[in-house]
mmCIF file with all atom_site columns, C-alpha atoms in Angstrom:
data_model
loop_
_atom_site.group_PDB
_atom_site.id
_atom_site.type_symbol
_atom_site.label_atom_id
_atom_site.label_alt_id
_atom_site.label_comp_id
_atom_site.label_asym_id
_atom_site.label_entity_id
_atom_site.label_seq_id
_atom_site.pdbx_PDB_ins_code
_atom_site.Cartn_x
_atom_site.Cartn_y
_atom_site.Cartn_z
_atom_site.occupancy
_atom_site.B_iso_or_equiv
_atom_site.pdbx_formal_charge
_atom_site.auth_seq_id
_atom_site.auth_comp_id
_atom_site.auth_asym_id
_atom_site.auth_atom_id
_atom_site.pdbx_PDB_model_num
ATOM 1   C CA . UNK A 1 1   ? 10.551  3.127   2.427   1.00 0.00 ? 287 UNK A CA 1
ATOM 2   C CA . UNK A 1 2   ? 9.502   4.021   -1.088  1.00 0.00 ? 288 UNK A CA 1
ATOM 3   C CA . UNK A 1 3   ? 11.448  2.718   -4.181  1.00 0.00 ? 289 UNK A CA 1
ATOM 4   C CA . UNK A 1 4   ? 14.435  4.912   -4.963  1.00 0.00 ? 290 UNK A CA 1
ATOM 5   C CA . UNK A 1 5   ? 13.378  5.375   -8.614  1.00 0.00 ? 291 UNK A CA 1
ATOM 6   C CA . UNK A 1 6   ? 10.408  7.556   -7.476  1.00 0.00 ? 292 UNK A CA 1
ATOM 7   C CA . UNK A 1 7   ? 9.977   11.197  -6.662  1.00 0.00 ? 293 UNK A CA 1
ATOM 8   C CA . UNK A 1 8   ? 7.368   13.518  -5.196  1.00 0.00 ? 294 UNK A CA 1
ATOM 9   C CA . UNK A 1 9   ? 5.691   15.617  -7.851  1.00 0.00 ? 295 UNK A CA 1
ATOM 10  C CA . UNK A 1 10  ? 2.628   17.903  -8.137  1.00 0.00 ? 296 UNK A CA 1
ATOM 11  C CA . UNK A 1 11  ? -0.082  15.967  -10.031 1.00 0.00 ? 297 UNK A CA 1
ATOM 12  C CA . UNK A 1 12  ? -3.036  18.425  -10.355 1.00 0.00 ? 298 UNK A CA 1
ATOM 13  C CA . UNK A 1 13  ? -5.306  20.664  -8.196  1.00 0.00 ? 299 UNK A CA 1
ATOM 14  C CA . UNK A 1 14  ? -7.718  17.794  -7.346  1.00 0.00 ? 300 UNK A CA 1
ATOM 15  C CA . UNK A 1 15  ? -5.048  15.200  -6.253  1.00 0.00 ? 301 UNK A CA 1
ATOM 16  C CA . UNK A 1 16  ? -2.292  17.611  -5.091  1.00 0.00 ? 302 UNK A CA 1
ATOM 17  C CA . UNK A 1 17  ? 1.071   15.897  -4.897  1.00 0.00 ? 303 UNK A CA 1
ATOM 18  C CA . UNK A 1 18  ? 1.873   12.287  -5.827  1.00 0.00 ? 304 UNK A CA 1
ATOM 19  C CA . UNK A 1 19  ? 4.600   9.776   -6.306  1.00 0.00 ? 305 UNK A CA 1
ATOM 20  C CA . UNK A 1 20  ? 5.892   9.458   -9.819  1.00 0.00 ? 306 UNK A CA 1
ATOM 21  C CA . UNK A 1 21  ? 8.496   6.925   -11.312 1.00 0.00 ? 307 UNK A CA 1
ATOM 22  C CA . UNK A 1 22  ? 11.712  8.457   -12.354 1.00 0.00 ? 308 UNK A CA 1
ATOM 23  C CA . UNK A 1 23  ? 12.777  5.239   -14.353 1.00 0.00 ? 309 UNK A CA 1
ATOM 24  C CA . UNK A 1 24  ? 10.805  2.252   -15.615 1.00 0.00 ? 310 UNK A CA 1
ATOM 25  C CA . UNK A 1 25  ? 9.733   0.011   -12.845 1.00 0.00 ? 311 UNK A CA 1
ATOM 26  C CA . UNK A 1 26  ? 8.793   -3.479  -13.995 1.00 0.00 ? 312 UNK A CA 1
ATOM 27  C CA . UNK A 1 27  ? 5.975   -5.598  -12.682 1.00 0.00 ? 313 UNK A CA 1
ATOM 28  C CA . UNK A 1 28  ? 6.962   -7.592  -9.718  1.00 0.00 ? 314 UNK A CA 1
ATOM 29  C CA . UNK A 1 29  ? 9.104   -4.858  -8.270  1.00 0.00 ? 315 UNK A CA 1
ATOM 30  C CA . UNK A 1 30  ? 8.743   -4.165  -4.573  1.00 0.00 ? 316 UNK A CA 1
ATOM 31  C CA . UNK A 1 31  ? 7.735   -0.508  -4.665  1.00 0.00 ? 317 UNK A CA 1
ATOM 32  C CA . UNK A 1 32  ? 7.381   0.042   -0.851  1.00 0.00 ? 318 UNK A CA 1
ATOM 33  C CA . UNK A 1 33  ? 8.357   -1.573  2.434   1.00 0.00 ? 319 UNK A CA 1
ATOM 34  C CA . UNK A 1 34  ? 7.298   -0.939  6.006   1.00 0.00 ? 320 UNK A CA 1
ATOM 35  C CA . UNK A 1 35  ? 10.694  -0.067  7.601   1.00 0.00 ? 321 UNK A CA 1
ATOM 36  C CA . UNK A 1 36  ? 12.058  0.959   10.989  1.00 0.00 ? 322 UNK A CA 1
ATOM 37  C CA . UNK A 1 37  ? 11.639  4.757   10.477  1.00 0.00 ? 323 UNK A CA 1
ATOM 38  C CA . UNK A 1 38  ? 7.853   4.489   9.798   1.00 0.00 ? 324 UNK A CA 1
ATOM 39  C CA . UNK A 1 39  ? 5.953   5.679   12.894  1.00 0.00 ? 325 UNK A CA 1
ATOM 40  C CA . UNK A 1 40  ? 3.161   3.618   14.409  1.00 0.00 ? 326 UNK A CA 1
ATOM 41  C CA . UNK A 1 41  ? 0.366   5.292   16.417  1.00 0.00 ? 327 UNK A CA 1
ATOM 42  C CA . UNK A 1 42  ? -1.870  2.973   18.435  1.00 0.00 ? 328 UNK A CA 1
ATOM 43  C CA . UNK A 1 43  ? -5.577  4.043   18.536  1.00 0.00 ? 329 UNK A CA 1
ATOM 44  C CA . UNK A 1 44  ? -5.176  5.305   22.055  1.00 0.00 ? 330 UNK A CA 1
ATOM 45  C CA . UNK A 1 45  ? -2.179  7.586   21.030  1.00 0.00 ? 331 UNK A CA 1
ATOM 46  C CA . UNK A 1 46  ? -4.280  8.851   18.029  1.00 0.00 ? 332 UNK A CA 1
ATOM 47  C CA . UNK A 1 47  ? -7.305  9.586   20.231  1.00 0.00 ? 333 UNK A CA 1
ATOM 48  C CA . UNK A 1 48  ? -5.096  11.475  22.684  1.00 0.00 ? 334 UNK A CA 1
ATOM 49  C CA . UNK A 1 49  ? -3.834  13.841  20.032  1.00 0.00 ? 335 UNK A CA 1
ATOM 50  C CA . UNK A 1 50  ? -5.248  17.280  19.356  1.00 0.00 ? 336 UNK A CA 1
ATOM 51  C CA . UNK A 1 51  ? -7.622  17.536  16.329  1.00 0.00 ? 337 UNK A CA 1
ATOM 52  C CA . UNK A 1 52  ? -5.033  19.309  14.224  1.00 0.00 ? 338 UNK A CA 1
ATOM 53  C CA . UNK A 1 53  ? -2.779  16.349  14.612  1.00 0.00 ? 339 UNK A CA 1
ATOM 54  C CA . UNK A 1 54  ? -5.498  13.706  14.107  1.00 0.00 ? 340 UNK A CA 1
ATOM 55  C CA . UNK A 1 55  ? -6.357  15.431  10.876  1.00 0.00 ? 341 UNK A CA 1
ATOM 56  C CA . UNK A 1 56  ? -2.846  15.010  9.498   1.00 0.00 ? 342 UNK A CA 1
ATOM 57  C CA . UNK A 1 57  ? -2.863  11.304  10.491  1.00 0.00 ? 343 UNK A CA 1
ATOM 58  C CA . UNK A 1 58  ? -6.350  10.882  8.838   1.00 0.00 ? 344 UNK A CA 1
ATOM 59  C CA . UNK A 1 59  ? -4.819  12.109  5.608   1.00 0.00 ? 345 UNK A CA 1
ATOM 60  C CA . UNK A 1 60  ? -1.317  10.630  5.639   1.00 0.00 ? 346 UNK A CA 1
ATOM 61  C CA . UNK A 1 61  ? -1.619  7.266   7.346   1.00 0.00 ? 347 UNK A CA 1
ATOM 62  C CA . UNK A 1 62  ? -3.022  3.917   6.610   1.00 0.00 ? 348 UNK A CA 1
ATOM 63  C CA . UNK A 1 63  ? -4.248  1.445   9.292   1.00 0.00 ? 349 UNK A CA 1
ATOM 64  C CA . UNK A 1 64  ? -2.776  -2.086  9.637   1.00 0.00 ? 350 UNK A CA 1
ATOM 65  C CA . UNK A 1 65  ? -4.677  -5.109  10.750  1.00 0.00 ? 351 UNK A CA 1
ATOM 66  C CA . UNK A 1 66  ? -4.373  -4.185  14.423  1.00 0.00 ? 352 UNK A CA 1
ATOM 67  C CA . UNK A 1 67  ? -5.871  -0.783  13.747  1.00 0.00 ? 353 UNK A CA 1
ATOM 68  C CA . UNK A 1 68  ? -2.612  1.077   14.313  1.00 0.00 ? 354 UNK A CA 1
ATOM 69  C CA . UNK A 1 69  ? -2.101  4.250   12.206  1.00 0.00 ? 355 UNK A CA 1
ATOM 70  C CA . UNK A 1 70  ? 1.142   3.978   10.160  1.00 0.00 ? 356 UNK A CA 1
ATOM 71  C CA . UNK A 1 71  ? 2.751   7.300   9.145   1.00 0.00 ? 357 UNK A CA 1
ATOM 72  C CA . UNK A 1 72  ? 5.473   6.713   6.450   1.00 0.00 ? 358 UNK A CA 1
ATOM 73  C CA . UNK A 1 73  ? 8.421   8.942   6.960   1.00 0.00 ? 359 UNK A CA 1
ATOM 74  C CA . UNK A 1 74  ? 9.276   9.513   3.303   1.00 0.00 ? 360 UNK A CA 1
ATOM 75  C CA . UNK A 1 75  ? 7.182   10.411  0.270   1.00 0.00 ? 361 UNK A CA 1
ATOM 76  C CA . UNK A 1 76  ? 5.265   7.082   0.450   1.00 0.00 ? 362 UNK A CA 1
ATOM 77  C CA . UNK A 1 77  ? 2.679   8.909   2.360   1.00 0.00 ? 363 UNK A CA 1
ATOM 78  C CA . UNK A 1 78  ? 1.846   10.879  -0.829  1.00 0.00 ? 364 UNK A CA 1
ATOM 79  C CA . UNK A 1 79  ? 0.964   7.844   -2.918  1.00 0.00 ? 365 UNK A CA 1
ATOM 80  C CA . UNK A 1 80  ? -2.525  8.663   -4.317  1.00 0.00 ? 366 UNK A CA 1
ATOM 81  C CA . UNK A 1 81  ? -5.603  6.470   -4.681  1.00 0.00 ? 367 UNK A CA 1
ATOM 82  C CA . UNK A 1 82  ? -6.765  4.863   -7.933  1.00 0.00 ? 368 UNK A CA 1
ATOM 83  C CA . UNK A 1 83  ? -9.541  2.335   -8.473  1.00 0.00 ? 369 UNK A CA 1
ATOM 84  C CA . UNK A 1 84  ? -6.999  0.812   -11.076 1.00 0.00 ? 370 UNK A CA 1
ATOM 85  C CA . UNK A 1 85  ? -3.919  0.997   -8.969  1.00 0.00 ? 371 UNK A CA 1
ATOM 86  C CA . UNK A 1 86  ? -0.555  -0.187  -10.367 1.00 0.00 ? 372 UNK A CA 1
ATOM 87  C CA . UNK A 1 87  ? 0.670   -1.209  -6.898  1.00 0.00 ? 373 UNK A CA 1
ATOM 88  C CA . UNK A 1 88  ? -0.893  -3.579  -4.399  1.00 0.00 ? 374 UNK A CA 1
ATOM 89  C CA . UNK A 1 89  ? -0.170  -4.254  -0.720  1.00 0.00 ? 375 UNK A CA 1
ATOM 90  C CA . UNK A 1 90  ? 0.662   -7.869  0.370   1.00 0.00 ? 376 UNK A CA 1
ATOM 91  C CA . UNK A 1 91  ? 0.375   -9.529  3.671   1.00 0.00 ? 377 UNK A CA 1
ATOM 92  C CA . UNK A 1 92  ? 4.169   -9.224  4.083   1.00 0.00 ? 378 UNK A CA 1
ATOM 93  C CA . UNK A 1 93  ? 4.455   -5.484  4.910   1.00 0.00 ? 379 UNK A CA 1
ATOM 94  C CA . UNK A 1 94  ? 5.530   -4.462  1.383   1.00 0.00 ? 380 UNK A CA 1
ATOM 95  C CA . UNK A 1 95  ? 3.843   -3.589  -1.819  1.00 0.00 ? 381 UNK A CA 1
ATOM 96  C CA . UNK A 1 96  ? 4.581   -4.718  -5.369  1.00 0.00 ? 382 UNK A CA 1
ATOM 97  C CA . UNK A 1 97  ? 3.981   -3.287  -8.893  1.00 0.00 ? 383 UNK A CA 1
ATOM 98  C CA . UNK A 1 98  ? 1.265   -5.432  -10.381 1.00 0.00 ? 384 UNK A CA 1
ATOM 99  C CA . UNK A 1 99  ? 2.016   -4.289  -13.866 1.00 0.00 ? 385 UNK A CA 1
ATOM 100 C CA . UNK A 1 100 ? 4.857   -2.388  -15.623 1.00 0.00 ? 386 UNK A CA 1
ATOM 101 C CA . UNK A 1 101 ? 5.115   1.322   -14.430 1.00 0.00 ? 387 UNK A CA 1
ATOM 102 C CA . UNK A 1 102 ? 6.521   3.688   -16.978 1.00 0.00 ? 388 UNK A CA 1
ATOM 103 C CA . UNK A 1 103 ? 8.943   6.534   -16.340 1.00 0.00 ? 389 UNK A CA 1
ATOM 104 C CA . UNK A 1 104 ? 6.751   9.609   -15.453 1.00 0.00 ? 390 UNK A CA 1
ATOM 105 C CA . UNK A 1 105 ? 3.790   7.538   -14.478 1.00 0.00 ? 391 UNK A CA 1
ATOM 106 C CA . UNK A 1 106 ? 2.267   7.945   -11.034 1.00 0.00 ? 392 UNK A CA 1
ATOM 107 C CA . UNK A 1 107 ? 2.321   5.063   -8.619  1.00 0.00 ? 393 UNK A CA 1
ATOM 108 C CA . UNK A 1 108 ? -0.988  4.436   -7.109  1.00 0.00 ? 394 UNK A CA 1
ATOM 109 C CA . UNK A 1 109 ? -2.780  2.369   -4.430  1.00 0.00 ? 395 UNK A CA 1
ATOM 110 C CA . UNK A 1 110 ? -6.437  1.384   -4.035  1.00 0.00 ? 396 UNK A CA 1
ATOM 111 C CA . UNK A 1 111 ? -7.186  2.927   -0.682  1.00 0.00 ? 397 UNK A CA 1
ATOM 112 C CA . UNK A 1 112 ? -9.833  0.096   -0.223  1.00 0.00 ? 398 UNK A CA 1
ATOM 113 C CA . UNK A 1 113 ? -7.145  -2.108  1.231   1.00 0.00 ? 399 UNK A CA 1
ATOM 114 C CA . UNK A 1 114 ? -5.755  0.456   3.525   1.00 0.00 ? 400 UNK A CA 1
ATOM 115 C CA . UNK A 1 115 ? -8.469  0.314   6.181   1.00 0.00 ? 401 UNK A CA 1
ATOM 116 C CA . UNK A 1 116 ? -9.787  3.932   5.862   1.00 0.00 ? 402 UNK A CA 1
ATOM 117 C CA . UNK A 1 117 ? -11.614 5.096   8.787   1.00 0.00 ? 403 UNK A CA 1
ATOM 118 C CA . UNK A 1 118 ? -14.483 6.766   6.731   1.00 0.00 ? 404 UNK A CA 1
ATOM 119 C CA . UNK A 1 119 ? -15.895 6.211   3.268   1.00 0.00 ? 405 UNK A CA 1
ATOM 120 C CA . UNK A 1 120 ? -14.693 8.881   0.804   1.00 0.00 ? 406 UNK A CA 1
ATOM 121 C CA . UNK A 1 121 ? -15.404 9.613   -2.913  1.00 0.00 ? 407 UNK A CA 1
ATOM 122 C CA . UNK A 1 122 ? -12.177 10.399  -4.841  1.00 0.00 ? 408 UNK A CA 1
ATOM 123 C CA . UNK A 1 123 ? -11.940 11.975  -8.248  1.00 0.00 ? 409 UNK A CA 1
ATOM 124 C CA . UNK A 1 124 ? -14.143 10.053  -10.688 1.00 0.00 ? 410 UNK A CA 1
ATOM 125 C CA . UNK A 1 125 ? -11.824 7.899   -13.004 1.00 0.00 ? 411 UNK A CA 1
ATOM 126 C CA . UNK A 1 126 ? -14.735 6.418   -14.894 1.00 0.00 ? 412 UNK A CA 1
ATOM 127 C CA . UNK A 1 127 ? -14.823 3.081   -13.159 1.00 0.00 ? 413 UNK A CA 1
ATOM 128 C CA . UNK A 1 128 ? -17.899 1.425   -11.728 1.00 0.00 ? 414 UNK A CA 1
ATOM 129 C CA . UNK A 1 129 ? -16.579 1.901   -8.218  1.00 0.00 ? 415 UNK A CA 1
ATOM 130 C CA . UNK A 1 130 ? -17.035 5.454   -7.037  1.00 0.00 ? 416 UNK A CA 1
ATOM 131 C CA . UNK A 1 131 ? -16.505 5.375   -3.295  1.00 0.00 ? 417 UNK A CA 1
ATOM 132 C CA . UNK A 1 132 ? -13.875 3.870   -0.981  1.00 0.00 ? 418 UNK A CA 1
ATOM 133 C CA . UNK A 1 133 ? -15.193 2.058   2.130   1.00 0.00 ? 419 UNK A CA 1
ATOM 134 C CA . UNK A 1 134 ? -13.611 0.933   5.226   1.00 0.00 ? 420 UNK A CA 1
ATOM 135 C CA . UNK A 1 135 ? -14.528 -2.698  4.520   1.00 0.00 ? 421 UNK A CA 1
ATOM 136 C CA . UNK A 1 136 ? -13.566 -2.974  0.886   1.00 0.00 ? 422 UNK A CA 1
ATOM 137 C CA . UNK A 1 137 ? -11.075 -5.614  1.676   1.00 0.00 ? 423 UNK A CA 1
ATOM 138 C CA . UNK A 1 138 ? -14.004 -7.882  2.490   1.00 0.00 ? 424 UNK A CA 1
ATOM 139 C CA . UNK A 1 139 ? -15.484 -7.467  -0.872  1.00 0.00 ? 425 UNK A CA 1
ATOM 140 C CA . UNK A 1 140 ? -12.473 -7.200  -3.195  1.00 0.00 ? 426 UNK A CA 1
ATOM 141 C CA . UNK A 1 141 ? -9.739  -9.369  -1.632  1.00 0.00 ? 427 UNK A CA 1
ATOM 142 C CA . UNK A 1 142 ? -10.297 -12.263 -4.081  1.00 0.00 ? 428 UNK A CA 1
ATOM 143 C CA . UNK A 1 143 ? -9.601  -9.849  -7.084  1.00 0.00 ? 429 UNK A CA 1
ATOM 144 C CA . UNK A 1 144 ? -6.606  -8.396  -5.425  1.00 0.00 ? 430 UNK A CA 1
ATOM 145 C CA . UNK A 1 145 ? -5.249  -11.756 -4.511  1.00 0.00 ? 431 UNK A CA 1
ATOM 146 C CA . UNK A 1 146 ? -5.460  -12.922 -8.141  1.00 0.00 ? 432 UNK A CA 1
ATOM 147 C CA . UNK A 1 147 ? -3.682  -9.693  -9.219  1.00 0.00 ? 433 UNK A CA 1
ATOM 148 C CA . UNK A 1 148 ? -0.929  -10.470 -6.732  1.00 0.00 ? 434 UNK A CA 1
ATOM 149 C CA . UNK A 1 149 ? -0.621  -14.072 -7.806  1.00 0.00 ? 435 UNK A CA 1
ATOM 150 C CA . UNK A 1 150 ? -0.148  -13.069 -11.339 1.00 0.00 ? 436 UNK A CA 1
ATOM 151 C CA . UNK A 1 151 ? 3.052   -11.167 -10.710 1.00 0.00 ? 437 UNK A CA 1
ATOM 152 C CA . UNK A 1 152 ? 4.386   -12.452 -7.289  1.00 0.00 ? 438 UNK A CA 1
ATOM 153 C CA . UNK A 1 153 ? 6.815   -15.031 -9.014  1.00 0.00 ? 439 UNK A CA 1
ATOM 154 C CA . UNK A 1 154 ? 8.415   -12.095 -10.796 1.00 0.00 ? 440 UNK A CA 1
ATOM 155 C CA . UNK A 1 155 ? 9.758   -10.819 -7.540  1.00 0.00 ? 441 UNK A CA 1
ATOM 156 C CA . UNK A 1 156 ? 12.976  -12.872 -7.841  1.00 0.00 ? 442 UNK A CA 1
ATOM 157 C CA . UNK A 1 157 ? 13.342  -12.073 -11.582 1.00 0.00 ? 443 UNK A CA 1
ATOM 158 C CA . UNK A 1 158 ? 13.600  -8.286  -11.312 1.00 0.00 ? 444 UNK A CA 1
ATOM 159 C CA . UNK A 1 159 ? 15.966  -5.882  -9.495  1.00 0.00 ? 445 UNK A CA 1
ATOM 160 C CA . UNK A 1 160 ? 14.840  -5.242  -5.938  1.00 0.00 ? 446 UNK A CA 1
ATOM 161 C CA . UNK A 1 161 ? 16.562  -2.093  -4.422  1.00 0.00 ? 447 UNK A CA 1
ATOM 162 C CA . UNK A 1 162 ? 14.481  -2.296  -1.316  1.00 0.00 ? 448 UNK A CA 1
ATOM 163 C CA . UNK A 1 163 ? 15.430  -5.916  -0.445  1.00 0.00 ? 449 UNK A CA 1
ATOM 164 C CA . UNK A 1 164 ? 17.954  -4.552  1.996   1.00 0.00 ? 450 UNK A CA 1
ATOM 165 C CA . UNK A 1 165 ? 15.153  -3.225  4.247   1.00 0.00 ? 451 UNK A CA 1
ATOM 166 C CA . UNK A 1 166 ? 12.966  -6.267  4.164   1.00 0.00 ? 452 UNK A CA 1
ATOM 167 C CA . UNK A 1 167 ? 13.198  -8.437  7.269   1.00 0.00 ? 453 UNK A CA 1
ATOM 168 C CA . UNK A 1 168 ? 15.274  -11.578 6.606   1.00 0.00 ? 454 UNK A CA 1
ATOM 169 C CA . UNK A 1 169 ? 12.395  -13.741 7.915   1.00 0.00 ? 455 UNK A CA 1
ATOM 170 C CA . UNK A 1 170 ? 9.970   -11.998 5.496   1.00 0.00 ? 456 UNK A CA 1
ATOM 171 C CA . UNK A 1 171 ? 12.325  -12.530 2.470   1.00 0.00 ? 457 UNK A CA 1
ATOM 172 C CA . UNK A 1 172 ? 12.522  -16.303 3.420   1.00 0.00 ? 458 UNK A CA 1
ATOM 173 C CA . UNK A 1 173 ? 8.716   -16.524 3.433   1.00 0.00 ? 459 UNK A CA 1
ATOM 174 C CA . UNK A 1 174 ? 8.604   -14.638 0.101   1.00 0.00 ? 460 UNK A CA 1
ATOM 175 C CA . UNK A 1 175 ? 11.123  -17.159 -1.421  1.00 0.00 ? 461 UNK A CA 1
ATOM 176 C CA . UNK A 1 176 ? 9.079   -20.102 -0.051  1.00 0.00 ? 462 UNK A CA 1
ATOM 177 C CA . UNK A 1 177 ? 5.966   -18.687 -1.642  1.00 0.00 ? 463 UNK A CA 1
ATOM 178 C CA . UNK A 1 178 ? 7.709   -18.375 -4.945  1.00 0.00 ? 464 UNK A CA 1
ATOM 179 C CA . UNK A 1 179 ? 9.175   -21.791 -4.822  1.00 0.00 ? 465 UNK A CA 1
ATOM 180 C CA . UNK A 1 180 ? 5.803   -23.312 -4.001  1.00 0.00 ? 466 UNK A CA 1
ATOM 181 C CA . UNK A 1 181 ? 6.605   -24.353 -0.469  1.00 0.00 ? 467 UNK A CA 1
ATOM 182 C CA . UNK A 1 182 ? 4.074   -22.014 1.003   1.00 0.00 ? 468 UNK A CA 1
ATOM 183 C CA . UNK A 1 183 ? 0.757   -20.528 -0.259  1.00 0.00 ? 469 UNK A CA 1
ATOM 184 C CA . UNK A 1 184 ? 0.574   -16.868 -1.047  1.00 0.00 ? 470 UNK A CA 1
ATOM 185 C CA . UNK A 1 185 ? -1.045  -15.194 2.036   1.00 0.00 ? 471 UNK A CA 1
ATOM 186 C CA . UNK A 1 186 ? -4.226  -13.365 1.108   1.00 0.00 ? 472 UNK A CA 1
ATOM 187 C CA . UNK A 1 187 ? -4.409  -9.635  1.187   1.00 0.00 ? 473 UNK A CA 1
ATOM 188 C CA . UNK A 1 188 ? -7.343  -10.128 3.479   1.00 0.00 ? 474 UNK A CA 1
ATOM 189 C CA . UNK A 1 189 ? -4.745  -10.678 6.273   1.00 0.00 ? 475 UNK A CA 1
ATOM 190 C CA . UNK A 1 190 ? -4.450  -6.896  6.355   1.00 0.00 ? 476 UNK A CA 1
ATOM 191 C CA . UNK A 1 191 ? -8.033  -6.196  7.166   1.00 0.00 ? 477 UNK A CA 1
ATOM 192 C CA . UNK A 1 192 ? -8.833  -4.452  10.429  1.00 0.00 ? 478 UNK A CA 1
ATOM 193 C CA . UNK A 1 193 ? -12.281 -5.001  11.871  1.00 0.00 ? 479 UNK A CA 1
ATOM 194 C CA . UNK A 1 194 ? -13.184 -1.894  13.945  1.00 0.00 ? 480 UNK A CA 1
ATOM 195 C CA . UNK A 1 195 ? -15.819 -3.975  15.765  1.00 0.00 ? 481 UNK A CA 1
ATOM 196 C CA . UNK A 1 196 ? -13.139 -6.245  17.289  1.00 0.00 ? 482 UNK A CA 1
ATOM 197 C CA . UNK A 1 197 ? -11.079 -3.316  18.715  1.00 0.00 ? 483 UNK A CA 1
ATOM 198 C CA . UNK A 1 198 ? -10.911 -3.263  22.407  1.00 0.00 ? 484 UNK A CA 1
#
């Protein structure tokens, strides 16, 4: 489920639609949570679909660490890629804002941590990285872990409208991490190794 202070908006011809903040969203805000309405497609289900449906899943899903395709039911599926994303996935089935997001600003993810099935080259943003690869998590997880560590403790300091859809067990783990009782799980936990698939 996407943060309620966001909306679907046409960005430009290259990107198409994207998700934009309708209010200021401070760093540490949980911007998206995997919820009970999101649809999970196992690889066998994906392969059994006709090409027209597989194409839709290729565009609008991400893969979890089991290789399942996750189709978000709301406008979360329209979050665009950026090599300088303002949101980051965690190992806890939610994403957080890693910096302040201003009203009118687009919320973005680095697709490198979403287990893409094929490399792709997005619109050039002027960064050194030009292509997203299926194994980017293996190469950039340390950087992304540091970005998460820098803001994770802010989770309890800012308003969390999506807290109601986070599993109670996940919220307890989150609090234990913030209180120093547990280490922050690495984003590398999310990596799917296609060579290990049965």
